[in-house]
Amino acid sequence: MTRTKLFIFLVQSQMSLATARVPQILSSDVNKDAWISVLISGLLLQLVIIMIWLLLKRYPTITWYQILSATLGSFMGKIISLSFAGYFIYIATMEVLSAAELLQFWMLTFTPKFIIIILVTFAGILLARENLQTIIRFYTFTVILIIIFPILATVTFINSDIRYILPLGSTGTSAILNASYESFCSLTGIIAMIMIYVQTKGSALQKLGTISLANLCMTLFFSFLLFSASVVLSPELLTVAKFYAIFTVRDLTLGLIQRIDLYYVLIGLLFKIVSCVTFLYLSASGIGHVLGKNHHREAVPYLGLIVILLALSPLFDTTNINNIVTVTFVVIIPSLLLIFSYMFNRNKNLM
């Protein structure tokens, strides 16, 4: 796999996960300074990327799930592999719920939620059963649509009022830093790097550069969208605009093109399906490793069924444990693995 494909895969992995969670920052105390929080979280995430890269660099020829076994032993390695597979299913479920909420709020108000959940998950299953190369070809075809968001956000500046965000940082350092934590958790789709790092061509430094570039692009992308929303929407509307990017273009007309907000919704739905595909694939790969399979196809439909059941369950709650789960799997476990690999001299020669 080329580094360009690695870049596209990581951008797509971050795109939908962040769009689902970044709006929570706007409704927090930080409000109009949310774009500053995103910049800070991007810097924090870069430190995490370097930490994970140091671990992956020690095992340049084996997959992430094999690294778990090499570092923790066969039994514990499989336990943690199953935990990661469960974490990826958790993310996929959040994406499906986010897609259903978006469609119900903006287009399909009277459509039963369970129908939307089933259709979105089924679309994800169809593509997630394919091999990685096929998935990335589809991602390459759709990644160009990301450009539409900043272009339209720039157009909305005709309705902007810079006074909305002045004075900068007035919400306070504490509020900005607290929002940075929330923003950090929303950008962690970059964790997908752990699965395709070994399949990417190039030196370790070249791969790190590509991963860092993907993080930089997505950080600037979401910071710009939040900035545009902050100067277009009034502070009162900003706190309730859950789908902030759509709100900024809801009254925008470009010649013969009407209802641009609906185009936003459809593109947003596509990215949510893409994210569902990504994490279904990552989870199925983990299940395949634990069961000793060389492929992931058989596990995908069963995992899709689990996603549907979780999404329909009234007990599935993402509001309280989301950040804790994210920090555990993105920061704590990889950092412990890196420490263990050095403490017990578990290096690439083990496998």
Short mmCIF file of C-alpha atoms in Angstrom, two decimals:
data_model
loop_
_atom_site.label_atom_id
_atom_site.label_comp_id
_atom_site.label_asym_id
_atom_site.label_seq_id
_atom_site.Cartn_x
_atom_site.Cartn_y
_atom_site.Cartn_z
CA MET A 1 0.00 0.00 0.00
CA THR A 2 1.30 3.46 -0.90
CA ARG A 3 1.58 6.30 1.59
CA THR A 4 -1.06 8.20 -0.39
CA LYS A 5 -3.55 5.42 0.32
CA LEU A 6 -2.51 5.46 3.97
CA PHE A 7 -3.24 9.20 4.06
CA ILE A 8 -6.67 8.75 2.46
CA PHE A 9 -7.58 5.89 4.79
CA LEU A 10 -6.70 7.90 7.89
CA VAL A 11 -8.48 11.04 6.68
CA GLN A 12 -11.63 9.04 6.01
CA SER A 13 -11.34 7.32 9.40
CA GLN A 14 -11.18 10.66 11.21
CA MET A 15 -13.76 12.48 9.13
CA SER A 16 -17.06 11.03 10.29
CA LEU A 17 -16.05 10.25 13.87
CA ALA A 18 -15.10 13.88 14.38
CA THR A 19 -18.20 15.29 12.68
CA ALA A 20 -20.31 13.22 15.06
CA ARG A 21 -18.62 14.49 18.22
CA VAL A 22 -17.11 17.91 17.54
CA PRO A 23 -20.54 19.64 17.80
CA GLN A 24 -20.59 18.72 21.48
CA ILE A 25 -17.79 21.24 21.96
CA LEU A 26 -19.90 24.08 20.56
CA SER A 27 -22.61 23.43 23.13
CA SER A 28 -20.09 23.43 25.98
CA ASP A 29 -18.78 26.41 27.95
CA VAL A 30 -16.07 27.09 25.37
CA ASN A 31 -18.65 27.93 22.65
CA LYS A 32 -17.12 30.46 20.22
CA ASP A 33 -13.55 29.48 21.12
CA ALA A 34 -14.10 25.84 20.16
CA TRP A 35 -11.85 26.20 17.12
CA ILE A 36 -8.93 27.00 19.44
CA SER A 37 -9.63 23.84 21.44
CA VAL A 38 -9.47 21.77 18.25
CA LEU A 39 -6.02 23.18 17.43
CA ILE A 40 -4.77 22.26 20.91
CA SER A 41 -6.25 18.76 20.69
CA GLY A 42 -4.55 18.23 17.32
CA LEU A 43 -1.22 18.94 19.00
CA LEU A 44 -2.00 16.52 21.82
CA LEU A 45 -3.04 13.87 19.33
CA GLN A 46 0.27 14.29 17.51
CA LEU A 47 2.07 13.31 20.72
CA VAL A 48 -0.09 10.18 20.91
CA ILE A 49 0.66 9.41 17.27
CA ILE A 50 4.39 9.56 17.96
CA MET A 51 3.96 7.27 20.97
CA ILE A 52 2.03 4.68 18.95
CA TRP A 53 4.51 5.04 16.09
CA LEU A 54 7.39 4.18 18.43
CA LEU A 55 5.59 0.96 19.29
CA LEU A 56 4.76 0.08 15.68
CA LYS A 57 8.33 0.85 14.64
CA ARG A 58 9.60 -1.87 16.96
CA TYR A 59 7.48 -4.45 15.10
CA PRO A 60 7.75 -3.43 11.42
CA THR A 61 6.75 -6.80 9.93
CA ILE A 62 3.71 -7.90 11.96
CA THR A 63 0.14 -6.64 12.37
CA TRP A 64 -1.29 -4.85 15.39
CA TYR A 65 -3.01 -7.94 16.74
CA GLN A 66 0.22 -9.90 16.37
CA ILE A 67 2.01 -7.12 18.27
CA LEU A 68 -0.42 -7.64 21.15
CA SER A 69 0.51 -11.33 21.30
CA ALA A 70 4.22 -10.57 20.95
CA THR A 71 4.11 -8.09 23.81
CA LEU A 72 1.63 -9.68 26.20
CA GLY A 73 1.81 -13.35 25.32
CA SER A 74 -0.66 -15.47 23.40
CA PHE A 75 -3.49 -15.60 25.95
CA MET A 76 -3.47 -11.98 27.08
CA GLY A 77 -2.81 -10.91 23.51
CA LYS A 78 -6.05 -12.54 22.38
CA ILE A 79 -7.97 -11.02 25.29
CA ILE A 80 -6.80 -7.52 24.41
CA SER A 81 -7.41 -8.25 20.71
CA LEU A 82 -11.02 -9.07 21.52
CA SER A 83 -11.20 -5.88 23.59
CA PHE A 84 -10.01 -3.82 20.62
CA ALA A 85 -12.51 -5.60 18.37
CA GLY A 86 -15.23 -4.64 20.86
CA TYR A 87 -13.98 -1.05 20.93
CA PHE A 88 -14.18 -0.82 17.15
CA ILE A 89 -17.73 -2.20 17.25
CA TYR A 90 -18.53 0.46 19.85
CA ILE A 91 -17.31 3.17 17.44
CA ALA A 92 -19.20 1.64 14.50
CA THR A 93 -22.39 1.67 16.59
CA MET A 94 -21.88 5.33 17.45
CA GLU A 95 -21.49 6.12 13.75
CA VAL A 96 -24.69 4.28 12.84
CA LEU A 97 -26.61 6.10 15.59
CA SER A 98 -25.13 9.41 14.46
CA ALA A 99 -26.23 8.73 10.87
CA ALA A 100 -29.74 7.84 12.01
CA GLU A 101 -29.96 10.99 14.13
CA LEU A 102 -28.75 13.17 11.25
CA LEU A 103 -31.28 11.76 8.79
CA GLN A 104 -34.17 11.89 11.23
CA PHE A 105 -33.40 15.46 12.23
CA TRP A 106 -32.91 16.87 8.73
CA MET A 107 -34.70 14.68 6.16
CA LEU A 108 -36.54 11.55 7.29
CA THR A 109 -38.41 12.94 10.28
CA PHE A 110 -41.20 10.38 10.24
CA THR A 111 -39.11 7.35 9.24
CA PRO A 112 -38.72 4.84 12.09
CA LYS A 113 -35.22 4.99 13.50
CA PHE A 114 -34.71 1.23 13.34
CA ILE A 115 -35.15 1.24 9.54
CA ILE A 116 -32.41 3.84 9.11
CA ILE A 117 -30.12 1.92 11.47
CA ILE A 118 -30.60 -1.33 9.54
CA LEU A 119 -30.06 0.30 6.14
CA VAL A 120 -26.91 2.18 7.19
CA THR A 121 -25.42 -0.91 8.83
CA PHE A 122 -26.27 -3.09 5.83
CA ALA A 123 -24.48 -0.64 3.54
CA GLY A 124 -21.45 -0.82 5.82
CA ILE A 125 -21.49 -4.62 5.85
CA LEU A 126 -21.48 -4.86 2.06
CA LEU A 127 -18.24 -2.91 1.71
CA ALA A 128 -16.55 -4.07 4.93
CA ARG A 129 -16.56 -7.68 3.64
CA GLU A 130 -14.21 -6.68 0.80
CA ASN A 131 -10.43 -6.69 1.04
CA LEU A 132 -8.54 -3.60 2.17
CA GLN A 133 -7.47 -2.59 -1.33
CA THR A 134 -11.09 -2.52 -2.55
CA ILE A 135 -12.16 -0.50 0.49
CA ILE A 136 -9.43 2.08 -0.06
CA ARG A 137 -10.33 2.40 -3.75
CA PHE A 138 -13.82 3.43 -2.67
CA TYR A 139 -12.34 5.82 -0.10
CA THR A 140 -10.15 7.36 -2.80
CA PHE A 141 -13.22 7.96 -4.95
CA THR A 142 -15.16 9.69 -2.17
CA VAL A 143 -12.40 11.65 -0.41
CA ILE A 144 -12.69 14.48 -2.93
CA LEU A 145 -16.11 15.31 -1.43
CA ILE A 146 -14.39 16.54 1.73
CA ILE A 147 -13.26 19.63 -0.17
CA ILE A 148 -16.90 20.73 -0.52
CA PHE A 149 -17.16 21.46 3.21
CA PRO A 150 -14.44 24.15 3.49
CA ILE A 151 -15.45 25.66 0.11
CA LEU A 152 -19.05 26.19 1.20
CA ALA A 153 -17.88 27.29 4.65
CA THR A 154 -15.83 29.99 2.93
CA VAL A 155 -18.86 31.10 0.90
CA THR A 156 -20.89 31.54 4.08
CA PHE A 157 -18.47 34.27 5.19
CA ILE A 158 -20.69 36.70 3.28
CA ASN A 159 -23.09 36.37 6.21
CA SER A 160 -20.40 36.46 8.89
CA ASP A 161 -19.88 38.85 11.75
CA ILE A 162 -16.37 38.74 13.20
CA ARG A 163 -17.64 40.35 16.40
CA TYR A 164 -19.23 37.03 17.34
CA ILE A 165 -15.83 35.57 18.29
CA LEU A 166 -14.33 38.65 19.90
CA PRO A 167 -12.52 38.90 22.18
CA LEU A 168 -10.57 35.74 21.43
CA GLY A 169 -10.20 33.36 24.36
CA SER A 170 -12.79 35.20 26.46
CA THR A 171 -14.35 31.92 27.58
CA GLY A 172 -11.27 31.30 29.68
CA THR A 173 -8.24 29.05 29.60
CA SER A 174 -9.87 26.40 31.75
CA ALA A 175 -12.90 26.07 29.45
CA ILE A 176 -10.71 25.92 26.35
CA LEU A 177 -8.50 23.19 27.83
CA ASN A 178 -11.50 21.16 29.01
CA ALA A 179 -12.98 21.37 25.52
CA SER A 180 -9.62 20.29 24.10
CA TYR A 181 -10.04 16.98 25.92
CA GLU A 182 -13.46 16.47 24.31
CA SER A 183 -12.05 17.50 20.95
CA PHE A 184 -9.09 15.14 21.38
CA CYS A 185 -11.47 12.21 21.83
CA SER A 186 -13.36 13.22 18.70
CA LEU A 187 -10.24 13.16 16.50
CA THR A 188 -9.04 9.71 17.49
CA GLY A 189 -10.17 8.02 14.28
CA ILE A 190 -6.45 8.19 13.56
CA ILE A 191 -6.21 5.00 15.66
CA ALA A 192 -6.90 3.19 12.38
CA MET A 193 -3.17 3.65 11.69
CA ILE A 194 -2.44 0.66 13.91
CA MET A 195 -4.03 -1.73 11.43
CA ILE A 196 -2.52 -0.68 8.10
CA TYR A 197 0.87 0.62 9.20
CA VAL A 198 2.61 -2.67 8.47
CA GLN A 199 1.04 -2.88 4.99
CA THR A 200 2.27 0.56 3.95
CA LYS A 201 5.42 0.99 1.87
CA GLY A 202 8.17 3.34 2.99
CA SER A 203 10.49 3.92 5.90
CA ALA A 204 9.26 4.42 9.44
CA LEU A 205 9.89 8.17 9.24
CA GLN A 206 8.03 8.44 5.94
CA LYS A 207 5.04 6.68 7.45
CA LEU A 208 5.14 8.96 10.48
CA GLY A 209 5.20 11.96 8.15
CA THR A 210 2.12 10.71 6.29
CA ILE A 211 0.20 9.98 9.48
CA SER A 212 1.15 13.38 10.91
CA LEU A 213 0.04 15.10 7.70
CA ALA A 214 -3.35 13.39 7.93
CA ASN A 215 -3.70 14.58 11.52
CA LEU A 216 -2.66 18.12 10.57
CA CYS A 217 -5.12 18.30 7.68
CA MET A 218 -8.06 17.06 9.75
CA THR A 219 -7.19 19.32 12.69
CA LEU A 220 -7.08 22.40 10.45
CA PHE A 221 -10.20 21.21 8.62
CA PHE A 222 -12.37 20.96 11.73
CA SER A 223 -10.87 24.06 13.30
CA PHE A 224 -11.78 26.01 10.15
CA LEU A 225 -15.34 24.64 10.10
CA LEU A 226 -15.80 25.58 13.75
CA PHE A 227 -14.32 29.03 13.12
CA SER A 228 -16.70 29.62 10.20
CA ALA A 229 -19.65 28.47 12.31
CA SER A 230 -18.56 30.81 15.11
CA VAL A 231 -18.54 33.90 12.85
CA VAL A 232 -21.72 33.00 10.93
CA LEU A 233 -23.98 31.79 13.74
CA SER A 234 -24.89 33.98 16.68
CA PRO A 235 -23.66 32.84 20.12
CA GLU A 236 -27.23 31.90 21.07
CA LEU A 237 -27.72 29.73 17.97
CA LEU A 238 -24.22 28.28 18.25
CA THR A 239 -25.03 26.56 21.54
CA VAL A 240 -27.97 24.65 20.04
CA ALA A 241 -26.68 24.07 16.48
CA LYS A 242 -25.86 20.40 16.81
CA PHE A 243 -25.28 20.08 13.07
CA TYR A 244 -23.35 23.32 12.90
CA ALA A 245 -21.93 22.87 9.37
CA ILE A 246 -25.43 22.34 7.96
CA PHE A 247 -26.87 25.28 9.88
CA THR A 248 -24.35 27.63 8.32
CA VAL A 249 -25.52 26.79 4.77
CA ARG A 250 -29.23 26.25 5.39
CA ASP A 251 -30.15 29.59 3.75
CA LEU A 252 -27.37 29.56 1.15
CA THR A 253 -28.29 29.50 -2.56
CA LEU A 254 -25.84 29.13 -5.45
CA GLY A 255 -27.66 30.03 -8.65
CA LEU A 256 -29.82 27.10 -9.71
CA ILE A 257 -28.62 24.99 -6.79
CA GLN A 258 -31.16 25.07 -3.97
CA ARG A 259 -31.27 23.39 -0.54
CA ILE A 260 -27.52 23.05 -0.21
CA ASP A 261 -28.10 21.79 3.31
CA LEU A 262 -29.48 18.55 1.84
CA TYR A 263 -26.28 18.01 -0.13
CA TYR A 264 -24.42 18.44 3.16
CA VAL A 265 -26.64 15.82 4.78
CA LEU A 266 -26.09 13.28 2.00
CA ILE A 267 -22.33 13.79 1.98
CA GLY A 268 -22.27 13.55 5.77
CA LEU A 269 -24.24 10.30 5.56
CA LEU A 270 -21.71 8.91 3.09
CA PHE A 271 -18.83 9.65 5.45
CA LYS A 272 -20.65 8.01 8.34
CA ILE A 273 -21.14 4.85 6.28
CA VAL A 274 -17.44 4.99 5.36
CA SER A 275 -16.53 5.21 9.05
CA CYS A 276 -18.83 2.29 9.81
CA VAL A 277 -17.02 0.29 7.11
CA THR A 278 -13.63 1.15 8.57
CA PHE A 279 -14.39 0.02 12.09
CA LEU A 280 -16.35 -3.05 11.03
CA TYR A 281 -13.29 -4.07 9.02
CA LEU A 282 -10.91 -3.40 11.92
CA SER A 283 -13.09 -5.34 14.33
CA ALA A 284 -13.54 -8.28 11.94
CA SER A 285 -9.77 -8.42 11.43
CA GLY A 286 -9.32 -8.76 15.19
CA ILE A 287 -11.89 -11.54 15.39
CA GLY A 288 -10.21 -13.28 12.48
CA HIS A 289 -6.85 -13.12 14.26
CA VAL A 290 -8.25 -14.54 17.50
CA LEU A 291 -9.93 -17.42 15.62
CA GLY A 292 -6.82 -18.10 13.55
CA LYS A 293 -8.45 -17.09 10.26
CA ASN A 294 -6.54 -15.52 7.37
CA HIS A 295 -9.49 -13.35 6.35
CA HIS A 296 -12.19 -11.26 7.96
CA ARG A 297 -15.18 -11.72 5.63
CA GLU A 298 -17.05 -14.33 7.67
CA ALA A 299 -17.10 -12.21 10.83
CA VAL A 300 -18.46 -9.01 9.25
CA PRO A 301 -22.20 -9.96 9.01
CA TYR A 302 -22.24 -11.15 12.62
CA LEU A 303 -20.54 -7.97 13.80
CA GLY A 304 -23.03 -5.95 11.75
CA LEU A 305 -25.85 -7.72 13.56
CA ILE A 306 -24.24 -6.81 16.88
CA VAL A 307 -24.04 -3.17 15.77
CA ILE A 308 -27.76 -3.17 14.92
CA LEU A 309 -28.71 -4.74 18.26
CA LEU A 310 -26.56 -2.28 20.20
CA ALA A 311 -27.90 0.68 18.25
CA LEU A 312 -31.48 -0.40 18.95
CA SER A 313 -30.83 -1.12 22.61
CA PRO A 314 -32.08 1.56 25.02
CA LEU A 315 -29.20 0.62 27.32
CA PHE A 316 -26.51 1.69 24.83
CA ASP A 317 -25.18 4.98 26.19
CA THR A 318 -22.28 6.95 24.75
CA THR A 319 -22.57 10.12 26.78
CA ASN A 320 -20.85 9.03 29.98
CA ILE A 321 -18.30 6.41 29.00
CA ASN A 322 -17.29 7.56 25.51
CA ASN A 323 -14.24 9.59 26.50
CA ILE A 324 -13.09 7.06 29.08
CA VAL A 325 -13.23 4.22 26.55
CA THR A 326 -11.43 6.31 23.93
CA VAL A 327 -8.58 7.32 26.23
CA THR A 328 -8.21 3.72 27.41
CA PHE A 329 -7.76 2.25 23.94
CA VAL A 330 -6.01 5.15 22.22
CA VAL A 331 -3.66 6.30 24.98
CA ILE A 332 -3.41 4.01 27.99
CA ILE A 333 -3.16 0.57 26.36
CA PRO A 334 -0.67 1.61 23.61
CA SER A 335 1.51 3.44 26.15
CA LEU A 336 1.56 0.39 28.42
CA LEU A 337 2.42 -1.83 25.46
CA LEU A 338 5.31 0.45 24.56
CA ILE A 339 6.60 0.32 28.15
CA PHE A 340 6.25 -3.47 28.31
CA SER A 341 8.05 -3.90 24.99
CA TYR A 342 11.08 -2.11 26.42
CA MET A 343 10.88 -3.51 29.95
CA PHE A 344 10.82 -7.12 28.81
CA ASN A 345 12.87 -6.48 25.68
CA ARG A 346 10.03 -7.72 23.50
CA ASN A 347 11.28 -6.72 20.10
CA LYS A 348 10.61 -7.54 16.48
CA ASN A 349 12.77 -10.64 16.66
CA LEU A 350 10.17 -12.38 18.81
CA MET A 351 8.08 -13.25 15.81
#
